[in-house]
Short mmCIF file of C-alpha atoms in Angstrom, two decimals:
data_model
loop_
_atom_site.label_atom_id
_atom_site.label_comp_id
_atom_site.label_asym_id
_atom_site.label_seq_id
_atom_site.Cartn_x
_atom_site.Cartn_y
_atom_site.Cartn_z
CA UNK Z 1 -110.04 -260.95 131.00
CA UNK Z 2 -108.02 -258.51 128.88
CA UNK Z 3 -108.91 -258.33 125.17
CA UNK Z 4 -106.22 -258.04 122.52
CA UNK Z 5 -106.69 -257.40 118.85
CA UNK Z 6 -104.21 -256.15 116.26
CA UNK Z 7 -104.37 -254.74 112.74
CA UNK Z 8 -102.24 -256.05 109.92
CA UNK Z 9 -102.72 -254.71 106.42
CA UNK Z 10 -100.60 -254.35 103.31
CA UNK Z 11 -98.17 -252.87 104.22
CA UNK Z 12 -98.34 -254.36 107.76
CA UNK Z 13 -99.21 -252.05 110.60
CA UNK Z 14 -100.09 -252.45 114.26
CA UNK Z 15 -102.21 -250.13 116.38
CA UNK Z 16 -101.78 -250.43 120.14
CA UNK Z 17 -103.76 -248.77 122.94
CA UNK Z 18 -103.16 -249.12 126.67
CA UNK Z 19 -105.11 -252.38 127.04
CA UNK Z 20 -106.39 -253.18 123.55
CA UNK Z 21 -104.31 -254.22 120.56
CA UNK Z 22 -106.15 -254.48 117.22
CA UNK Z 23 -105.53 -256.66 114.18
CA UNK Z 24 -107.26 -256.81 110.82
CA UNK Z 25 -106.23 -258.87 107.82
CA UNK Z 26 -107.52 -257.44 104.54
CA UNK Z 27 -108.91 -259.99 102.13
CA UNK Z 28 -110.97 -258.82 99.14
CA UNK Z 29 -112.14 -255.82 101.19
CA UNK Z 30 -113.01 -258.21 104.07
CA UNK Z 31 -111.14 -258.29 107.37
CA UNK Z 32 -110.28 -260.85 110.01
CA UNK Z 33 -110.76 -259.71 113.59
CA UNK Z 34 -109.40 -261.61 116.57
CA UNK Z 35 -110.28 -261.50 120.25
CA UNK Z 36 -107.71 -263.42 122.29
CA UNK Z 37 -105.77 -263.39 125.50
CA UNK Z 38 -102.54 -264.57 123.89
CA UNK Z 39 -99.70 -262.61 122.27
CA UNK Z 40 -100.64 -261.69 118.63
CA UNK Z 41 -99.00 -263.58 115.82
CA UNK Z 42 -98.47 -261.56 112.62
CA UNK Z 43 -99.78 -262.86 109.34
CA UNK Z 44 -99.70 -261.29 105.88
CA UNK Z 45 -102.43 -262.24 103.48
CA UNK Z 46 -102.94 -260.68 100.04
CA UNK Z 47 -105.75 -261.73 97.78
CA UNK Z 48 -107.23 -260.19 94.68
CA UNK Z 49 -110.51 -260.78 92.91
CA UNK Z 50 -111.26 -264.04 91.19
CA UNK Z 51 -108.54 -266.01 92.92
CA UNK Z 52 -105.61 -264.15 91.36
CA UNK Z 53 -102.56 -264.02 93.66
CA UNK Z 54 -100.65 -260.86 92.69
CA UNK Z 55 -99.51 -262.43 89.43
CA UNK Z 56 -99.20 -261.05 85.95
CA UNK Z 57 -102.36 -261.47 83.92
CA UNK Z 58 -102.63 -264.15 81.28
CA UNK Z 59 -104.92 -262.97 78.52
CA UNK Z 60 -106.45 -264.69 75.52
CA UNK Z 61 -106.22 -262.53 72.41
CA UNK Z 62 -109.63 -261.91 70.88
CA UNK Z 63 -109.12 -259.01 68.44
CA UNK Z 64 -106.96 -258.80 65.31
CA UNK Z 65 -105.37 -255.59 64.05
CA UNK Z 66 -103.69 -255.99 60.68
CA UNK Z 67 -100.99 -253.77 59.25
CA UNK Z 68 -100.92 -252.80 55.59
CA UNK Z 69 -97.85 -254.97 55.09
CA UNK Z 70 -99.61 -258.17 56.19
CA UNK Z 71 -103.20 -257.45 55.07
CA UNK Z 72 -102.88 -259.15 51.68
CA UNK Z 73 -101.18 -262.28 53.05
CA UNK Z 74 -103.67 -262.61 55.89
CA UNK Z 75 -106.61 -262.12 53.53
CA UNK Z 76 -105.39 -264.94 51.31
CA UNK Z 77 -104.96 -267.14 54.39
CA UNK Z 78 -108.50 -266.38 55.55
CA UNK Z 79 -109.99 -267.23 52.16
CA UNK Z 80 -108.21 -270.57 52.15
CA UNK Z 81 -109.16 -271.17 55.76
CA UNK Z 82 -112.86 -270.87 54.94
CA UNK Z 83 -112.71 -274.25 53.20
CA UNK Z 84 -110.55 -276.00 55.81
CA UNK Z 85 -111.44 -277.78 59.03
CA UNK Z 86 -110.59 -276.00 62.31
CA UNK Z 87 -107.74 -278.48 62.85
CA UNK Z 88 -106.30 -277.84 59.38
CA UNK Z 89 -106.58 -274.08 59.89
CA UNK Z 90 -104.82 -274.33 63.23
CA UNK Z 91 -102.01 -276.55 61.98
CA UNK Z 92 -101.38 -274.28 58.99
CA UNK Z 93 -101.24 -271.16 61.14
CA UNK Z 94 -99.02 -272.82 63.72
CA UNK Z 95 -96.61 -273.88 60.99
CA UNK Z 96 -96.39 -270.27 59.82
CA UNK Z 97 -95.84 -269.19 63.43
CA UNK Z 98 -92.84 -271.47 63.72
CA UNK Z 99 -91.32 -269.86 60.63
CA UNK Z 100 -92.22 -266.26 61.43
CA UNK Z 101 -94.12 -265.43 64.62
CA UNK Z 102 -96.66 -262.58 64.56
CA UNK Z 103 -99.17 -261.42 67.15
CA UNK Z 104 -101.79 -261.02 64.39
CA UNK Z 105 -101.51 -264.66 63.44
CA UNK Z 106 -101.60 -265.61 67.10
CA UNK Z 107 -104.89 -263.74 67.43
CA UNK Z 108 -106.30 -265.87 64.63
CA UNK Z 109 -105.16 -269.04 66.38
CA UNK Z 110 -106.81 -267.90 69.61
CA UNK Z 111 -110.20 -267.91 67.87
CA UNK Z 112 -109.96 -271.51 66.63
CA UNK Z 113 -111.52 -274.33 68.65
CA UNK Z 114 -110.77 -277.93 67.78
CA UNK Z 115 -112.63 -281.12 68.73
CA UNK Z 116 -110.05 -283.11 70.71
CA UNK Z 117 -110.93 -286.34 68.89
CA UNK Z 118 -109.64 -284.76 65.66
CA UNK Z 119 -106.16 -284.10 67.01
CA UNK Z 120 -103.21 -286.48 67.14
CA UNK Z 121 -103.24 -289.66 69.21
CA UNK Z 122 -100.41 -288.26 71.33
CA UNK Z 123 -102.44 -285.18 72.28
CA UNK Z 124 -105.59 -287.22 72.92
CA UNK Z 125 -103.66 -289.66 75.09
CA UNK Z 126 -102.06 -286.88 77.10
CA UNK Z 127 -105.40 -285.21 77.76
CA UNK Z 128 -107.15 -288.45 78.73
CA UNK Z 129 -105.91 -288.51 82.32
CA UNK Z 130 -107.18 -284.97 82.89
CA UNK Z 131 -110.57 -285.74 81.37
CA UNK Z 132 -111.00 -288.84 83.56
CA UNK Z 133 -110.15 -286.79 86.65
CA UNK Z 134 -112.59 -284.07 85.66
CA UNK Z 135 -115.39 -286.58 85.03
CA UNK Z 136 -114.85 -287.91 88.56
CA UNK Z 137 -114.74 -284.43 90.09
CA UNK Z 138 -111.23 -285.09 91.39
CA UNK Z 139 -109.39 -281.75 91.62
CA UNK Z 140 -106.14 -283.26 92.93
CA UNK Z 141 -105.86 -285.77 90.07
CA UNK Z 142 -106.77 -283.07 87.53
CA UNK Z 143 -104.02 -280.79 88.82
CA UNK Z 144 -101.54 -283.67 88.85
CA UNK Z 145 -102.25 -284.27 85.15
CA UNK Z 146 -101.67 -280.64 84.24
CA UNK Z 147 -98.49 -280.34 86.29
CA UNK Z 148 -96.71 -283.23 84.57
CA UNK Z 149 -93.38 -282.12 83.10
CA UNK Z 150 -94.34 -282.60 79.45
CA UNK Z 151 -97.93 -281.28 79.58
CA UNK Z 152 -97.30 -278.06 77.64
CA UNK Z 153 -94.71 -279.70 75.40
CA UNK Z 154 -97.27 -282.24 74.18
CA UNK Z 155 -100.45 -280.19 74.30
CA UNK Z 156 -98.86 -277.24 72.48
CA UNK Z 157 -96.69 -279.42 70.22
CA UNK Z 158 -93.46 -277.74 71.35
CA UNK Z 159 -94.73 -274.21 70.70
CA UNK Z 160 -93.08 -271.76 73.12
CA UNK Z 161 -95.85 -269.24 72.45
CA UNK Z 162 -99.28 -270.55 71.61
CA UNK Z 163 -102.91 -271.13 72.50
CA UNK Z 164 -105.06 -274.13 71.81
CA UNK Z 165 -108.76 -274.39 72.49
CA UNK Z 166 -110.45 -277.78 72.69
CA UNK Z 167 -113.99 -279.07 73.13
CA UNK Z 168 -115.38 -282.55 73.54
CA UNK Z 169 -118.44 -284.55 74.45
CA UNK Z 170 -119.13 -285.68 78.01
CA UNK Z 171 -121.91 -287.78 79.49
CA UNK Z 172 -123.68 -284.67 80.74
CA UNK Z 173 -122.90 -282.12 78.05
CA UNK Z 174 -119.79 -280.61 76.48
CA UNK Z 175 -116.48 -279.79 78.13
CA UNK Z 176 -114.08 -277.07 77.01
CA UNK Z 177 -110.38 -276.40 77.61
CA UNK Z 178 -107.82 -273.69 76.83
CA UNK Z 179 -104.06 -274.21 76.99
CA UNK Z 180 -101.93 -271.10 76.77
CA UNK Z 181 -98.29 -270.01 76.75
CA UNK Z 182 -97.86 -266.29 76.22
CA UNK Z 183 -95.11 -263.91 75.11
CA UNK Z 184 -94.01 -263.40 78.73
CA UNK Z 185 -93.36 -267.10 79.23
CA UNK Z 186 -96.42 -267.62 81.42
CA UNK Z 187 -98.52 -270.76 81.20
CA UNK Z 188 -102.18 -271.45 81.86
CA UNK Z 189 -104.49 -274.42 81.51
CA UNK Z 190 -108.21 -273.99 82.15
CA UNK Z 191 -110.86 -276.67 81.80
CA UNK Z 192 -114.58 -276.75 82.52
CA UNK Z 193 -116.42 -280.06 82.74
CA UNK Z 194 -120.15 -280.80 83.32
CA UNK Z 195 -120.82 -283.13 86.25
CA UNK Z 196 -123.68 -285.58 86.72
CA UNK Z 197 -125.34 -283.36 89.35
CA UNK Z 198 -125.69 -280.52 86.85
CA UNK Z 199 -122.87 -278.40 88.22
CA UNK Z 200 -119.78 -277.23 86.35
CA UNK Z 201 -116.36 -278.39 87.55
CA UNK Z 202 -113.67 -275.82 86.68
CA UNK Z 203 -109.92 -276.17 87.20
CA UNK Z 204 -107.31 -273.53 86.32
CA UNK Z 205 -103.57 -273.67 86.84
CA UNK Z 206 -101.04 -270.92 86.13
CA UNK Z 207 -97.42 -270.52 87.12
CA UNK Z 208 -98.51 -268.55 90.20
CA UNK Z 209 -101.83 -270.10 91.24
CA UNK Z 210 -104.02 -273.18 91.27
CA UNK Z 211 -107.74 -272.81 91.77
CA UNK Z 212 -110.92 -274.68 91.13
CA UNK Z 213 -114.62 -274.48 91.82
CA UNK Z 214 -117.73 -276.62 91.55
CA UNK Z 215 -120.91 -274.63 90.98
CA UNK Z 216 -123.93 -274.45 88.69
CA UNK Z 217 -123.47 -272.39 85.53
CA UNK Z 218 -126.13 -270.00 86.85
CA UNK Z 219 -124.03 -269.49 90.01
CA UNK Z 220 -126.75 -270.91 92.26
CA UNK Z 221 -127.04 -273.88 94.61
CA UNK Z 222 -124.28 -275.60 96.57
CA UNK Z 223 -120.72 -274.64 95.71
CA UNK Z 224 -117.11 -275.01 96.70
CA UNK Z 225 -114.24 -272.79 95.59
CA UNK Z 226 -110.58 -273.08 96.57
CA UNK Z 227 -107.36 -271.33 95.56
CA UNK Z 228 -103.69 -271.84 96.35
CA UNK Z 229 -101.00 -269.25 95.68
CA UNK Z 230 -97.80 -270.81 94.37
CA UNK Z 231 -95.97 -267.63 95.36
CA UNK Z 232 -96.46 -267.67 99.13
CA UNK Z 233 -98.61 -270.75 99.82
CA UNK Z 234 -101.74 -268.79 100.77
CA UNK Z 235 -104.77 -271.08 100.75
CA UNK Z 236 -108.40 -269.90 100.81
CA UNK Z 237 -111.54 -271.98 100.39
CA UNK Z 238 -115.27 -271.22 100.44
CA UNK Z 239 -118.19 -273.61 100.88
CA UNK Z 240 -121.89 -272.90 101.01
CA UNK Z 241 -125.03 -272.34 98.98
CA UNK Z 242 -125.80 -269.52 96.56
CA UNK Z 243 -129.36 -268.20 96.31
CA UNK Z 244 -131.17 -267.22 93.13
CA UNK Z 245 -129.62 -263.77 93.67
CA UNK Z 246 -126.14 -265.34 93.43
CA UNK Z 247 -125.32 -264.59 97.06
CA UNK Z 248 -124.67 -266.94 100.01
CA UNK Z 249 -127.62 -268.18 102.04
CA UNK Z 250 -127.68 -270.57 105.00
CA UNK Z 251 -124.50 -272.20 106.31
CA UNK Z 252 -121.25 -270.71 105.04
CA UNK Z 253 -117.66 -271.81 105.70
CA UNK Z 254 -114.33 -270.17 104.97
CA UNK Z 255 -111.06 -272.13 105.14
CA UNK Z 256 -107.74 -270.27 105.47
CA UNK Z 257 -104.13 -271.33 105.86
CA UNK Z 258 -100.67 -271.51 104.38
CA UNK Z 259 -99.47 -274.56 102.46
CA UNK Z 260 -95.90 -275.86 102.32
CA UNK Z 261 -94.47 -275.25 98.81
CA UNK Z 262 -91.12 -276.92 99.44
CA UNK Z 263 -92.11 -280.22 97.78
CA UNK Z 264 -93.58 -278.66 94.67
CA UNK Z 265 -96.93 -277.36 93.46
CA UNK Z 266 -98.67 -280.71 93.10
CA UNK Z 267 -97.80 -281.82 96.63
CA UNK Z 268 -98.72 -278.41 98.03
CA UNK Z 269 -102.14 -278.58 96.40
CA UNK Z 270 -102.80 -282.09 97.69
CA UNK Z 271 -102.00 -280.89 101.20
CA UNK Z 272 -103.37 -277.36 100.87
CA UNK Z 273 -105.70 -277.59 103.85
CA UNK Z 274 -103.35 -279.43 106.23
CA UNK Z 275 -102.62 -276.29 108.26
CA UNK Z 276 -105.89 -274.48 107.54
CA UNK Z 277 -108.47 -273.26 110.03
CA UNK Z 278 -112.19 -272.89 109.35
CA UNK Z 279 -114.61 -270.06 110.09
CA UNK Z 280 -118.38 -270.71 110.13
CA UNK Z 281 -121.26 -268.35 109.59
CA UNK Z 282 -124.85 -268.12 108.39
CA UNK Z 283 -126.56 -265.89 105.86
CA UNK Z 284 -130.19 -264.93 105.41
CA UNK Z 285 -132.06 -265.65 102.19
CA UNK Z 286 -131.31 -262.04 101.21
CA UNK Z 287 -127.57 -262.63 101.62
CA UNK Z 288 -127.08 -260.79 104.93
CA UNK Z 289 -124.73 -262.26 107.60
CA UNK Z 290 -126.44 -263.59 110.74
CA UNK Z 291 -123.27 -263.92 112.83
CA UNK Z 292 -123.51 -261.77 115.97
CA UNK Z 293 -121.10 -258.82 115.82
CA UNK Z 294 -119.34 -257.81 119.09
CA UNK Z 295 -120.02 -254.26 120.19
CA UNK Z 296 -116.43 -253.12 119.88
CA UNK Z 297 -116.38 -254.23 116.23
CA UNK Z 298 -119.65 -252.46 115.51
CA UNK Z 299 -118.17 -249.24 116.86
CA UNK Z 300 -115.40 -249.57 114.29
CA UNK Z 301 -117.88 -250.03 111.44
CA UNK Z 302 -117.23 -253.75 111.13
CA UNK Z 303 -119.76 -256.55 110.64
CA UNK Z 304 -118.88 -260.15 111.48
CA UNK Z 305 -119.88 -262.79 108.95
CA UNK Z 306 -118.05 -265.87 110.27
CA UNK Z 307 -116.10 -266.91 113.36
CA UNK Z 308 -114.19 -269.71 115.02
CA UNK Z 309 -113.54 -270.38 118.69
CA UNK Z 310 -110.53 -271.92 120.39
CA UNK Z 311 -111.17 -272.25 124.09
CA UNK Z 312 -111.89 -268.76 125.36
CA UNK Z 313 -110.51 -267.11 122.24
CA UNK Z 314 -112.86 -266.02 119.45
CA UNK Z 315 -111.70 -265.10 115.94
CA UNK Z 316 -113.97 -263.19 113.55
CA UNK Z 317 -114.07 -262.62 109.82
CA UNK Z 318 -115.52 -259.18 109.20
CA UNK Z 319 -116.60 -256.85 106.43
CA UNK Z 320 -117.47 -253.18 106.39
CA UNK Z 321 -120.89 -251.77 105.68
CA UNK Z 322 -119.44 -250.27 102.50
CA UNK Z 323 -118.59 -253.75 101.26
CA UNK Z 324 -122.28 -254.45 101.03
CA UNK Z 325 -123.78 -257.38 99.20
CA UNK Z 326 -121.05 -257.44 96.55
CA UNK Z 327 -118.50 -258.66 99.10
CA UNK Z 328 -119.78 -262.19 98.43
CA UNK Z 329 -120.46 -262.01 94.71
CA UNK Z 330 -119.35 -265.28 93.05
CA UNK Z 331 -116.38 -263.61 91.34
CA UNK Z 332 -115.11 -262.38 94.73
CA UNK Z 333 -114.99 -265.98 95.88
CA UNK Z 334 -113.11 -267.19 92.81
CA UNK Z 335 -116.16 -268.50 90.96
CA UNK Z 336 -115.31 -267.24 87.48
CA UNK Z 337 -113.56 -268.69 84.45
CA UNK Z 338 -111.04 -267.67 81.81
CA UNK Z 339 -113.67 -267.27 79.08
CA UNK Z 340 -115.80 -264.71 80.93
#
């Protein structure tokens, strides 16, 4: 049987020899290798660390630099703020922002965290659906709540540029949430919620990506992490167990596919895995792949870590020796949050 493989990178390229055609799809310094007797089908896949899909970066402002012209006013505000509740501080600063926006004042707002129960009934009511979904570990319902048309209008009280940080009590600890609209018009909602099994359930939506994970705060034990690009529909999911060294051990599964975005982000996320395929592998307790690597891949410096088989065709996910143990660090699989 003839073997075909082909290489597609970014930008795409194909290398052909007389009887062997090679294909690799780069993903976080990992590659997909395919051995098949059918005609190759091109696929472009671009992923960056921590689930980011080639989008502009949303950042929370953490440092304040004051100019001489605003130092006196800001100092007076800070003195008054010392005696006010976080909610009162936030509302006062947001009112000033509506009258005269400044990045310095926005930095002050970014440092304020409010207990949700202290905010308006409208805000509490709007957040309730999301909190119920998070408590149940329901990613689809959580995303649906965030993607409602008036989510940012209500949760940011009509602010076009703003950031609100909330905390609240849960049955198993404390949850936290950040809602952000920046100067570039980008939006982000991130929420972390403690589940009954001791793991953290994290959901983050931006204009370009939806992702979530369920994992212990220590990045150990069983986990699941999934991301969906709202730019090109690329879907990637990981499932497995992380050792005390924060690396996979035992059974490990990777899901990959392309979702249909034509019916909107919420529908695409609900059906993200409809066209996905799964690759299975195993890792040692030290985090080394146990999947057998074909000789022709070894000669190219590749190491297989997962595979799938369709009839006589075998498809491999591979990494290079240079990738090393860091190829499967939690952050490389999207297990990281906005506050880190």
